[in-house]
XYZ file of C-alpha atoms in Angstrom:
757
model
C -23.295 71.534 -19.731
C -20.387 70.607 -17.516
C -20.407 66.922 -16.478
C -18.700 65.652 -13.278
C -15.498 63.765 -14.010
C -15.668 60.601 -11.926
C -12.165 59.552 -12.922
C -10.838 62.741 -11.421
C -12.712 61.934 -8.254
C -11.252 58.433 -8.120
C -7.797 59.551 -9.080
C -7.864 61.998 -6.229
C -7.947 59.095 -3.746
C -4.619 57.682 -5.014
C -2.787 60.951 -5.584
C -1.410 61.807 -2.164
C 1.395 64.164 -3.272
C 1.091 67.895 -2.395
C -0.556 70.053 -5.112
C -0.504 73.790 -5.667
C -3.642 75.850 -5.722
C -3.876 75.753 -9.529
C -4.562 72.040 -9.552
C -8.263 71.290 -9.951
C -8.154 68.579 -7.306
C -5.409 70.083 -5.218
C -5.274 70.400 -1.460
C -2.905 72.308 0.758
C -0.210 70.417 2.658
C -2.149 70.538 5.912
C -5.333 69.439 4.177
C -3.460 66.505 2.599
C -2.330 65.293 6.022
C -5.813 65.632 7.322
C -7.184 63.788 4.292
C -4.742 60.911 4.840
C -5.299 60.558 8.551
C -9.081 60.797 8.446
C -9.622 58.279 5.634
C -10.689 60.994 3.184
C -14.208 60.607 4.383
C -14.580 64.019 5.898
C -13.580 66.015 2.819
C -15.985 65.919 -0.111
C -15.959 67.966 -3.288
C -19.238 69.712 -3.958
C -20.931 68.340 -7.024
C -20.381 70.564 -10.086
C -24.008 69.952 -11.009
C -24.999 72.057 -8.018
C -23.053 74.949 -9.444
C -24.962 74.713 -12.702
C -28.246 74.687 -10.838
C -27.295 77.903 -9.091
C -27.608 81.374 -10.503
C -24.535 82.202 -12.640
C -24.257 85.547 -10.868
C -23.685 83.685 -7.610
C -20.530 82.011 -8.985
C -17.852 84.679 -8.716
C -15.066 82.265 -9.822
C -14.684 78.700 -11.142
C -12.745 77.256 -8.217
C -14.245 74.022 -6.903
C -15.521 74.236 -3.393
C -14.875 71.530 -0.738
C -17.074 70.686 2.176
C -15.730 69.383 5.467
C -18.147 67.014 7.239
C -18.726 67.238 10.930
C -17.584 64.551 13.321
C -21.159 63.360 13.809
C -21.747 63.095 10.055
C -18.570 61.069 9.642
C -19.481 58.663 12.462
C -22.967 58.092 11.060
C -21.650 57.562 7.530
C -18.943 55.181 8.752
C -21.440 53.218 10.815
C -23.822 52.904 7.873
C -20.970 51.966 5.531
C -20.062 48.977 7.716
C -23.584 47.616 7.358
C -24.237 48.617 3.737
C -21.377 49.831 1.488
C -23.783 50.281 -1.479
C -26.866 52.253 -0.345
C -29.704 52.755 -2.795
C -31.404 56.075 -3.620
C -33.922 55.756 -0.822
C -31.224 55.080 1.763
C -29.065 57.960 0.501
C -32.008 60.359 0.732
C -32.751 59.170 4.250
C -29.120 59.712 5.260
C -28.946 63.120 3.656
C -32.071 64.197 5.530
C -30.743 62.917 8.860
C -27.257 64.420 8.388
C -28.322 67.659 6.698
C -26.417 66.815 3.515
C -27.305 66.706 -0.134
C -28.032 63.227 -1.602
C -25.206 63.714 -4.102
C -22.807 64.479 -1.257
C -23.772 61.218 0.383
C -23.392 59.404 -2.937
C -19.886 60.790 -3.538
C -18.833 60.045 0.046
C -19.720 56.387 -0.392
C -17.954 56.262 -3.768
C -14.797 57.734 -2.274
C -14.996 55.442 0.743
C -15.304 52.319 -1.415
C -12.372 53.405 -3.563
C -10.249 54.080 -0.504
C -11.055 50.684 1.048
C -10.108 49.010 -2.213
C -6.806 50.848 -2.241
C -6.065 49.866 1.361
C -6.879 46.231 0.557
C -4.569 46.295 -2.453
C -1.751 47.821 -0.418
C -2.196 45.057 2.175
C -2.114 42.343 -0.489
C 0.933 43.922 -2.069
C 2.773 43.838 1.232
C 1.930 40.137 1.687
C 3.036 39.304 -1.851
C 6.237 41.262 -1.364
C 6.970 39.309 1.819
C 6.310 35.992 0.053
C 8.472 37.075 -2.844
C 11.340 37.892 -0.490
C 11.022 34.465 1.144
C 11.041 32.691 -2.236
C 14.046 34.717 -3.356
C 15.934 33.783 -0.176
C 14.981 30.105 -0.564
C 16.053 30.172 -4.195
C 19.420 31.606 -3.192
C 19.853 28.846 -0.596
C 19.128 26.192 -3.236
C 21.611 27.770 -5.615
C 24.275 27.738 -2.907
C 23.469 24.113 -2.084
C 23.748 23.103 -5.759
C 27.012 24.982 -6.157
C 28.430 23.228 -3.091
C 26.919 19.755 -3.765
C 29.105 16.748 -3.026
C 28.927 13.188 -4.278
C 27.506 10.841 -1.581
C 29.837 8.041 -2.685
C 33.253 9.666 -3.074
C 32.786 12.985 -1.266
C 33.947 14.987 -4.281
C 32.054 17.698 -6.134
C 28.963 16.510 -7.998
C 27.944 17.813 -11.393
C 24.459 19.298 -11.712
C 22.170 16.890 -13.517
C 24.288 13.876 -12.655
C 22.105 10.851 -11.847
C 22.440 9.188 -8.450
C 24.265 5.927 -7.988
C 21.029 4.079 -7.221
C 19.312 5.420 -10.325
C 22.288 4.549 -12.484
C 22.412 1.042 -11.015
C 18.671 0.530 -11.612
C 18.932 1.736 -15.204
C 21.756 -0.695 -15.882
C 19.798 -3.490 -14.209
C 16.720 -2.625 -16.256
C 18.657 -2.806 -19.537
C 20.297 -6.088 -18.530
C 16.951 -7.668 -17.640
C 15.567 -6.696 -21.059
C 18.506 -8.331 -22.785
C 18.188 -11.417 -20.588
C 14.480 -11.908 -21.340
C 15.099 -11.459 -25.059
C 17.869 -14.075 -24.856
C 15.587 -16.502 -22.969
C 12.874 -15.910 -25.556
C 15.255 -16.772 -28.373
C 16.427 -19.947 -26.621
C 12.910 -21.079 -25.755
C 11.728 -20.398 -29.321
C 14.107 -23.086 -30.585
C 12.215 -25.674 -28.554
C 8.690 -24.394 -29.092
C 9.175 -24.011 -32.838
C 7.794 -20.469 -32.979
C 8.949 -17.106 -31.674
C 7.698 -16.192 -28.225
C 6.407 -12.817 -27.211
C 9.287 -10.498 -26.429
C 8.830 -7.523 -24.167
C 9.976 -4.346 -25.782
C 11.169 -1.452 -23.755
C 7.765 0.183 -24.042
C 6.238 -2.580 -21.889
C 8.735 -2.137 -19.077
C 8.529 1.038 -17.030
C 11.865 2.454 -15.949
C 12.877 0.963 -12.655
C 13.110 3.481 -9.882
C 14.172 3.257 -6.284
C 10.519 3.391 -5.168
C 9.817 0.007 -6.758
C 11.996 -1.883 -4.304
C 13.000 -4.435 -6.940
C 15.883 -6.600 -5.724
C 19.112 -6.714 -7.660
C 19.018 -10.495 -8.027
C 17.888 -11.781 -11.382
C 16.431 -14.964 -12.757
C 18.571 -17.063 -15.074
C 17.266 -20.095 -16.913
C 19.263 -22.107 -19.431
C 16.497 -24.270 -20.874
C 18.867 -26.153 -23.170
C 20.842 -27.546 -20.249
C 17.956 -29.471 -18.719
C 17.881 -32.260 -21.281
C 14.516 -33.993 -20.809
C 12.442 -30.833 -20.804
C 8.745 -30.758 -21.421
C 8.521 -28.721 -24.583
C 4.940 -27.768 -23.890
C 6.052 -25.939 -20.756
C 9.258 -24.138 -21.508
C 9.579 -22.394 -18.199
C 9.526 -19.012 -19.884
C 8.339 -16.230 -17.656
C 4.544 -16.240 -17.617
C 4.216 -18.991 -20.235
C 2.401 -21.371 -17.877
C -0.058 -18.866 -16.415
C -0.276 -16.083 -19.000
C 2.239 -13.559 -20.219
C 0.815 -10.592 -18.353
C 2.571 -9.453 -15.217
C 0.528 -6.923 -13.288
C 3.540 -5.912 -11.208
C 5.130 -4.403 -14.341
C 2.288 -3.502 -16.684
C -0.119 -1.543 -14.441
C -0.808 1.856 -16.002
C -0.541 4.992 -13.924
C -3.938 6.687 -13.849
C -4.380 10.397 -14.420
C -6.043 13.035 -12.292
C -9.365 12.564 -14.072
C -9.584 9.034 -12.649
C -9.162 10.096 -9.024
C -12.780 11.173 -8.407
C -13.922 7.822 -9.830
C -11.496 5.993 -7.541
C -12.719 7.906 -4.487
C -16.368 7.232 -5.364
C -15.629 3.537 -5.896
C -13.774 3.295 -2.565
C -16.590 4.970 -0.610
C -19.178 2.632 -2.128
C -16.917 -0.360 -1.429
C -16.555 0.677 2.213
C -20.331 0.840 2.648
C -20.686 -2.581 1.015
C -17.972 -4.159 3.192
C -19.550 -2.966 6.445
C -22.941 -4.345 5.445
C -21.379 -7.614 4.237
C -19.593 -7.990 7.585
C -22.619 -7.215 9.751
C -25.596 -8.632 7.805
C -26.758 -12.218 8.240
C -29.589 -14.095 6.589
C -30.716 -13.756 3.765
C -27.440 -12.283 2.470
C -25.379 -15.039 4.126
C -27.054 -18.429 4.278
C -25.752 -21.064 6.752
C -24.846 -24.458 5.267
C -24.641 -27.955 6.747
C -21.021 -27.602 7.911
C -21.626 -24.302 9.756
C -20.026 -22.482 6.804
C -21.806 -19.373 5.514
C -22.604 -19.167 1.797
C -23.271 -15.900 0.003
C -26.691 -15.646 -1.631
C -25.742 -14.118 -4.990
C -29.279 -13.070 -5.929
C -29.684 -11.247 -2.643
C -26.197 -9.753 -3.043
C -26.888 -8.166 -6.433
C -30.291 -6.991 -5.187
C -28.704 -5.393 -2.108
C -25.708 -3.874 -3.931
C -26.879 -2.984 -7.459
C -24.023 -0.524 -8.047
C -20.811 -2.398 -7.273
C -18.211 -2.894 -10.011
C -20.611 -4.306 -12.557
C -21.883 -7.765 -13.438
C -19.735 -10.862 -13.208
C -17.661 -11.387 -16.387
C -18.357 -14.515 -18.406
C -16.075 -17.401 -17.477
C -15.368 -16.242 -13.916
C -16.517 -18.066 -10.800
C -17.686 -16.247 -7.670
C -15.873 -17.037 -4.438
C -17.149 -15.418 -1.225
C -16.437 -16.181 2.437
C -16.695 -14.534 5.853
C -14.834 -15.356 9.059
C -14.441 -13.796 12.520
C -11.933 -14.220 15.308
C -10.405 -12.436 18.307
C -6.687 -11.629 18.039
C -4.187 -10.503 20.648
C -3.366 -7.124 19.102
C -4.899 -3.666 19.461
C -6.804 -2.093 16.596
C -4.234 0.656 15.972
C -1.452 -1.837 15.231
C -3.748 -3.956 13.074
C -4.675 -0.954 10.934
C -1.000 -0.024 10.577
C -0.139 -3.554 9.406
C -2.873 -3.480 6.775
C -2.019 0.002 5.463
C 1.768 -0.498 5.318
C 2.504 -2.638 2.268
C 5.786 -3.945 3.699
C 4.257 -5.054 6.999
C 1.225 -6.474 5.184
C 3.429 -8.536 2.852
C 5.532 -9.745 5.779
C 2.647 -10.789 8.054
C 0.797 -12.529 5.205
C 3.893 -13.771 3.353
C 2.274 -17.184 2.830
C -0.624 -15.536 0.946
C 0.906 -12.388 -0.577
C 3.797 -13.296 -2.858
C 4.363 -9.743 -4.105
C 2.773 -6.356 -3.377
C 3.428 -2.762 -4.303
C 1.870 0.604 -3.456
C 1.602 2.504 -6.725
C 0.229 5.792 -5.423
C -0.984 7.250 -2.124
C -4.019 9.419 -2.809
C -4.570 10.287 0.860
C -2.519 9.637 3.986
C -5.443 10.104 6.358
C -6.297 12.794 8.892
C -5.528 13.591 12.509
C -2.244 11.693 12.452
C -3.778 8.275 11.744
C -5.000 6.225 8.792
C -8.608 7.445 8.967
C -9.420 8.371 5.370
C -6.203 6.892 3.938
C -6.533 5.898 0.279
C -3.868 4.152 -1.795
C -3.702 2.386 -5.150
C -1.975 -0.988 -4.938
C -1.158 -4.115 -6.887
C -0.638 -7.536 -5.349
C -0.188 -11.175 -6.234
C -1.843 -13.818 -4.047
C -0.587 -17.397 -3.894
C -0.966 -20.892 -2.530
C 2.354 -22.534 -1.496
C 2.574 -24.803 -4.536
C 3.702 -24.300 -8.147
C 0.536 -26.154 -9.258
C -1.853 -23.319 -8.322
C -1.702 -20.148 -10.451
C -1.433 -16.903 -8.558
C -4.165 -14.280 -8.535
C -3.111 -10.798 -9.544
C -5.159 -7.761 -8.589
C -4.932 -4.033 -9.207
C -7.033 -2.329 -6.551
C -7.581 0.623 -4.273
C -7.351 0.228 -0.485
C -9.405 2.519 1.733
C -9.297 2.837 5.540
C -11.998 4.502 7.620
C -12.785 4.898 11.306
C -16.515 4.393 11.852
C -16.623 5.217 15.552
C -14.258 5.357 18.511
C -13.563 1.623 18.572
C -14.310 0.324 15.057
C -12.147 0.562 11.934
C -12.580 -0.896 8.464
C -10.114 -1.527 5.632
C -11.511 -2.389 2.205
C -10.035 -3.368 -1.178
C -11.835 -3.152 -4.516
C -10.494 -3.824 -8.011
C -9.848 -0.999 -10.472
C -10.279 -3.129 -13.582
C -12.417 -0.447 -15.202
C -9.379 1.851 -15.121
C -7.014 -0.873 -16.364
C -8.517 -2.309 -19.556
C -7.399 -5.872 -20.113
C -8.467 -8.282 -22.849
C -8.351 -11.189 -20.382
C -9.459 -10.788 -16.770
C -8.373 -13.799 -14.691
C -9.470 -12.453 -11.319
C -10.984 -9.358 -9.818
C -11.576 -8.301 -6.271
C -15.050 -7.217 -5.253
C -15.188 -5.228 -1.977
C -13.108 -7.326 0.426
C -11.358 -6.576 3.689
C -11.966 -6.558 7.400
C -13.857 -4.839 10.179
C -11.762 -4.324 13.339
C -13.485 -3.772 16.686
C -11.487 -2.758 19.766
C -11.856 -4.987 22.827
C -10.408 -4.808 26.321
C -6.832 -5.705 27.328
C -5.345 -5.057 23.899
C -7.496 -7.589 22.014
C -9.476 -6.949 18.840
C -12.311 -8.680 17.073
C -11.666 -9.068 13.346
C -14.411 -9.883 10.839
C -12.913 -10.689 7.433
C -14.782 -10.759 4.123
C -13.247 -12.136 0.915
C -15.198 -11.757 -2.312
C -13.457 -12.671 -5.569
C -14.402 -13.510 -9.136
C -11.789 -15.803 -10.654
C -10.962 -18.022 -13.572
C -9.557 -21.113 -11.835
C -9.533 -23.464 -14.805
C -5.716 -23.569 -14.722
C -5.664 -24.953 -11.172
C -4.325 -28.516 -11.012
C -7.061 -31.072 -10.389
C -5.329 -32.156 -7.169
C -5.846 -28.659 -5.708
C -9.331 -27.915 -7.084
C -11.219 -29.233 -3.997
C -9.069 -27.059 -1.732
C -9.663 -23.978 -3.877
C -13.397 -24.646 -4.128
C -13.793 -24.899 -0.341
C -12.292 -21.410 0.082
C -9.399 -22.584 2.249
C -6.899 -21.632 -0.455
C -7.755 -17.926 -0.838
C -10.766 -17.394 1.432
C -11.374 -15.398 4.600
C -10.575 -18.380 6.848
C -6.983 -18.455 5.644
C -6.512 -14.695 6.135
C -7.979 -14.783 9.651
C -6.047 -17.910 10.690
C -2.774 -16.416 9.445
C -3.433 -13.110 11.229
C -4.271 -14.893 14.502
C -1.076 -16.971 14.341
C 1.114 -13.959 13.517
C -0.398 -11.924 16.374
C 0.421 -14.767 18.776
C 3.955 -14.887 17.376
C 4.449 -11.187 17.986
C 2.991 -11.394 21.506
C 5.278 -14.335 22.346
C 8.334 -12.496 21.068
C 7.571 -9.605 23.437
C 7.000 -11.825 26.476
C 9.276 -11.180 29.435
C 8.263 -13.975 31.842
C 10.132 -16.812 30.116
C 10.432 -20.009 32.215
C 14.031 -21.040 32.879
C 13.497 -24.706 33.671
C 14.336 -25.978 30.162
C 18.005 -25.488 29.266
C 17.228 -25.184 25.546
C 14.866 -22.228 26.013
C 16.442 -18.870 25.120
C 15.776 -16.427 27.952
C 17.895 -13.496 26.731
C 15.603 -10.836 25.208
C 18.291 -9.783 22.739
C 18.989 -13.362 21.685
C 15.277 -14.124 21.273
C 14.731 -11.014 19.179
C 17.660 -11.714 16.860
C 16.796 -15.379 16.408
C 13.127 -14.601 15.686
C 14.143 -11.956 13.172
C 16.402 -14.454 11.414
C 13.627 -17.069 11.387
C 11.171 -14.523 9.993
C 13.505 -13.766 7.082
C 13.916 -17.499 6.470
C 10.125 -18.023 6.313
C 9.617 -15.048 3.979
C 12.352 -16.298 1.661
C 10.803 -19.758 1.532
C 7.274 -18.485 0.881
C 8.401 -16.117 -1.866
C 10.061 -18.965 -3.759
C 7.614 -21.860 -3.447
C 4.542 -20.588 -5.309
C 3.629 -20.095 -8.958
C 4.419 -16.375 -9.037
C 4.947 -14.818 -12.447
C 8.333 -13.715 -11.124
C 9.382 -17.378 -11.169
C 10.415 -19.230 -14.312
C 9.588 -22.787 -13.265
C 10.697 -25.581 -15.608
C 9.240 -29.086 -15.392
C 11.883 -31.824 -15.465
C 9.578 -34.780 -16.167
C 6.049 -35.564 -17.265
C 5.334 -38.702 -15.265
C 2.494 -37.334 -13.171
C 1.329 -34.677 -10.727
C 4.469 -34.943 -8.586
C 6.755 -33.661 -11.350
C 9.753 -31.736 -10.043
C 9.960 -28.120 -11.126
C 13.226 -26.208 -10.947
C 14.490 -22.679 -11.457
C 17.797 -20.933 -10.940
C 18.725 -17.674 -9.289
C 21.930 -15.722 -9.270
C 22.859 -14.508 -5.820
C 25.166 -11.495 -5.911
C 25.914 -8.798 -3.333
C 23.253 -10.093 -0.962
C 24.572 -10.624 2.584
C 21.501 -12.733 3.391
C 22.331 -15.345 0.737
C 25.550 -17.169 -0.114
C 26.973 -15.875 -3.424
C 26.685 -18.086 -6.474
C 24.069 -19.972 -8.461
C 21.130 -21.214 -6.389
C 18.976 -24.017 -7.732
C 15.401 -24.123 -6.417
C 13.336 -27.284 -6.790
C 9.756 -27.994 -5.739
C 7.161 -30.717 -6.090
C 3.632 -31.217 -4.738
C 1.821 -34.490 -4.092
C -1.137 -35.936 -2.214
C -0.632 -38.275 0.722
C -3.455 -40.175 2.520
C -2.504 -38.938 5.984
C -4.125 -36.219 8.108
C -2.329 -32.839 7.945
C -1.608 -32.810 11.684
C 0.167 -36.172 11.565
C 2.298 -35.031 8.619
C 3.152 -31.792 10.432
C 4.115 -33.517 13.697
C 6.269 -36.030 11.838
C 8.223 -33.453 9.840
C 8.835 -31.001 12.700
C 9.990 -33.633 15.219
C 13.778 -33.795 15.500
C 13.591 -37.424 16.609
C 12.099 -38.510 13.273
C 14.276 -36.234 11.135
C 16.792 -38.950 10.277
C 13.983 -40.931 8.602
C 13.668 -38.424 5.747
C 16.540 -35.894 5.864
C 19.317 -37.240 3.609
C 21.614 -34.318 4.401
C 21.781 -35.270 8.087
C 23.468 -38.556 7.066
C 21.678 -40.482 9.789
C 23.268 -38.416 12.550
C 21.661 -37.754 15.916
C 19.643 -34.508 15.911
C 19.591 -32.553 19.179
C 17.664 -29.360 19.953
C 20.059 -26.656 21.200
C 17.673 -23.676 21.460
C 13.923 -23.258 21.460
C 11.475 -20.310 21.284
C 7.717 -20.837 21.627
C 5.611 -18.803 19.188
C 2.103 -19.210 20.563
C -0.308 -21.440 22.401
C 0.075 -24.353 19.999
C 3.284 -26.302 20.770
C 3.777 -26.725 17.021
C 4.424 -23.004 16.629
C 8.064 -22.626 17.554
C 11.567 -21.715 16.401
C 14.324 -24.248 17.115
C 18.049 -24.570 16.594
C 19.163 -28.166 15.961
C 22.637 -29.646 16.040
C 23.243 -32.663 13.831
C 25.912 -34.852 15.413
C 27.461 -36.613 12.451
C 27.850 -40.384 12.664
C 31.179 -40.008 10.862
C 33.829 -38.692 13.232
C 35.658 -37.125 10.302
C 32.791 -34.736 9.536
C 32.021 -31.591 11.513
C 28.697 -31.064 13.216
C 25.991 -29.021 11.460
C 23.489 -26.490 12.832
C 19.953 -26.221 11.431
C 17.548 -23.340 12.113
C 13.913 -24.448 11.900
C 10.561 -22.718 12.275
C 7.346 -24.714 12.411
C 3.950 -23.050 12.356
C 0.389 -24.302 12.052
C -3.093 -22.811 11.964
C -6.560 -23.663 10.709
C -5.602 -23.184 7.052
C -2.301 -25.078 6.844
C 1.140 -25.745 8.278
C 4.771 -25.046 7.449
C 8.055 -26.666 8.461
C 10.906 -24.502 7.166
C 14.598 -24.964 7.897
C 18.047 -23.887 6.709
C 21.640 -24.891 7.552
C 23.442 -22.079 9.369
C 27.027 -21.300 10.258
C 28.040 -22.013 13.858
C 29.986 -18.773 14.298
C 27.145 -16.712 12.817
C 24.582 -18.300 15.143
C 26.728 -17.547 18.168
C 26.560 -13.892 17.168
C 22.782 -14.093 16.736
C 22.205 -15.812 20.085
C 24.211 -13.026 21.697
C 21.852 -10.446 20.263
C 23.877 -9.583 17.149
C 22.541 -8.461 13.775
C 20.952 -11.448 11.969
C 20.793 -9.766 8.551
C 24.284 -10.950 7.617
C 23.619 -14.633 8.240
C 23.466 -16.380 4.861
C 20.384 -18.586 4.460
C 19.080 -20.947 1.803
C 15.748 -22.129 3.251
C 14.058 -25.396 2.363
C 10.981 -27.030 3.827
C 7.416 -28.209 3.534
C 3.990 -26.651 3.083
C 1.158 -28.875 4.361
C -2.424 -28.140 3.339
C -5.698 -30.052 3.777
C -6.844 -31.661 0.545
C -10.301 -30.094 0.604
C -12.205 -33.202 1.626
C -11.400 -32.757 5.334
C -13.732 -31.199 7.874
C -12.556 -28.522 10.236
C -12.791 -29.627 13.836
C -13.177 -26.677 16.129
C -13.193 -28.666 19.363
C -10.088 -28.618 21.483
C -10.312 -32.255 22.345
C -9.973 -33.672 18.840
C -7.776 -36.618 18.050
C -4.270 -35.717 19.038
C -5.374 -32.217 19.901
C -4.520 -32.442 23.553
C -6.597 -29.345 24.229
C -4.267 -27.077 22.233
C -6.991 -25.902 19.859
C -5.434 -27.273 16.679
C -8.028 -26.997 13.915
C -6.484 -29.298 11.326
C -7.759 -32.690 12.424
C -9.596 -34.749 9.851
C -12.858 -36.256 11.038
C -12.066 -39.657 9.595
C -8.327 -39.904 8.999
C -8.634 -43.510 7.836
C -10.925 -42.685 4.937
C -9.322 -43.165 1.556
C -10.399 -39.755 0.317
C -8.961 -37.780 3.284
C -5.398 -36.641 3.243
C -2.878 -33.845 2.866
C -1.388 -31.832 0.032
C 2.341 -31.682 0.664
C 4.740 -29.364 -1.183
C 8.464 -30.046 -0.795
C 10.843 -27.255 -1.781
C 14.639 -27.059 -1.663
C 17.253 -24.412 -2.366
C 20.791 -25.633 -2.984
C 23.945 -23.710 -3.872
C 25.256 -25.550 -6.930
C 28.122 -23.180 -7.750
C 29.781 -20.446 -5.720
C 30.600 -18.447 -8.876
C 27.578 -16.321 -9.885
C 28.633 -16.180 -13.548
C 28.940 -19.948 -13.927
C 26.545 -21.956 -16.074
C 24.269 -24.575 -14.625
C 25.305 -28.127 -15.446
C 23.046 -31.044 -16.229
C 24.670 -33.020 -13.400
C 23.527 -30.473 -10.798
C 19.945 -30.667 -12.015
C 19.994 -34.455 -12.004
C 21.402 -34.491 -8.448
C 18.694 -32.185 -7.129
C 16.027 -34.176 -8.943
C 17.243 -37.431 -7.373
C 17.512 -35.780 -3.935
C 13.972 -34.444 -3.855
C 12.517 -37.706 -5.284
C 14.327 -39.717 -2.615
C 13.061 -37.481 0.194
C 9.484 -37.750 -1.097
C 9.690 -41.550 -1.133
C 11.153 -41.612 2.376
C 8.344 -39.419 3.717
C 5.684 -41.580 2.086
C 7.238 -44.781 3.398
C 7.714 -43.479 6.944
C 4.161 -42.144 7.212
C 2.719 -45.308 5.693
C 4.550 -47.452 8.247
C 3.490 -45.140 11.070
C -0.127 -45.296 9.913
C -0.020 -49.091 9.673
């Protein structure tokens, strides 16, 4: 029995070339045109099975017969095909009865129609792919032309393909030199320790790239030159506070970790919002109006989290709210931009780096932004170890006027044998208010090992003023006031020392900001600093380190010696701050002024508190043979602490700055003071406190005459000891700096003791 050849039927749909009459599936030229224009639906080959069912005498020849459907049949079939391309037997029989066709005719029509639609779809896809291929070929040709005509960005000549950029070459050389330098320091320090120290092989140091933003300056420490060195603290990088440096050793996670990171960030966001908005019993009020986290309630409320608290770590949780003079959009941008975040919180964040951006957000803002970061948090003293964290930061808009930014540690993705600190969901809730103000609710929740903290600073750390939410909120409030003051246009002109020129104010504030950032980055116990203790007489030991300054227009070239010491003084922080920032009392402690008269030449207010200001002093030398000296000073104070930072500046350079010139080329070596409460003080929120004068200063001690109330004062200096960067540090330079800082400390103690008496 003859069977219908379905392949022939399908092949007929693709074969559109004219056939002669001998071809089994052939059509005439006019029929082919008609078949093409009418979708092939109106021409259907009769089923050969029908021929077999007929009487053989009724088949005069073996030519296949074709049936042309009527217009009505075609319309009905097309309409049904749109609704159901695959009709079943019952539907085909119903159609055949309605259209006066055989069921097999209906079946073959639908088969042909489906094949034709598939062919049309493939032709359409082929045309799209061909267009994309042409675009890629054209783009490839453009890239080839650009590579063939590439020029060197430095000399303008032709550049060879595969040649590394100047920046990459410079970073590779710097990376190799730093490895050699650390190995050399290790060898020198091993002579004094009596055993080899851990050396960092090249496998522990990732290749430096331009995205890391690592400065070209290096640390140089000749331990053997310091003479009376404490052999138990060699000053080797990381020897005092652990050899690990999270800024260099953080592993890059793979794609399999990303869903875990996203899930952790979403859970952390939910926890932060509830932590910021929930009161009792999660947060229990204490006697001093300070909220304490109920840990039992916390773990009952948030059973998921990042796991139980590791053994040996202490929980540290705090919550604080305030209203700042900045809109919510700018606040979110500051928190999500690592450079702005590090700049605004330079007193807290010693170093920070964005390792990877998993999401940039949606709708042109930071809603949904997700980035993996690493940061080092500090207290302005070499006696308090820094806290290093590897975390993910997530930003989300909850409604039209509320945003939240949360951090949570990724320790589970970064296995470490020793965990010194980890960050449970911490961050802030930002609520938009009227007139450009915002309400900020900050939550800090850490688990830390603070056994290495010096006993003098333990009360401060335990109260939460060192790393808690109060310090973050107070710093943010002060920096928002500073920014608002810098943008003010209605400057009173009554005082001759006040700078009224907008360009001059902007340049001078920018210079002062760089000075403060430089001071804060060099005063703490960062693992980037190789502090060396010069004596072992007590808590006020002087610690020094050296830096080579090369090719940095913001620093004078040569060897810079940094020295710092911290001590306790039985005087309220506000009194210490007012004494150190006042130009009239400067001659009582500043040896470099040589007893000359100090006069304020320029002044910029930085907020409501009169202590927040930038000043330019002129020191009129008592010796007529010496030239006058200019000193740039910024003083700032808030509820968590105070700073008085200053640096000698060149007269010609400051004239350029006051005229609105670029301040980046003014060489600075900042020195100054960091003043913190000692932890036994009580915060006074009233504006009419002792000496407050209604300015809202929150640093007054309730009983400043009590023997256990006082201030923690850190004194730090940077001095250029040699203008040749390749020179070696001499013992005489170290001894001079040691004597200088000891003398200043004694003068400050004596002056404040006399003032208190």
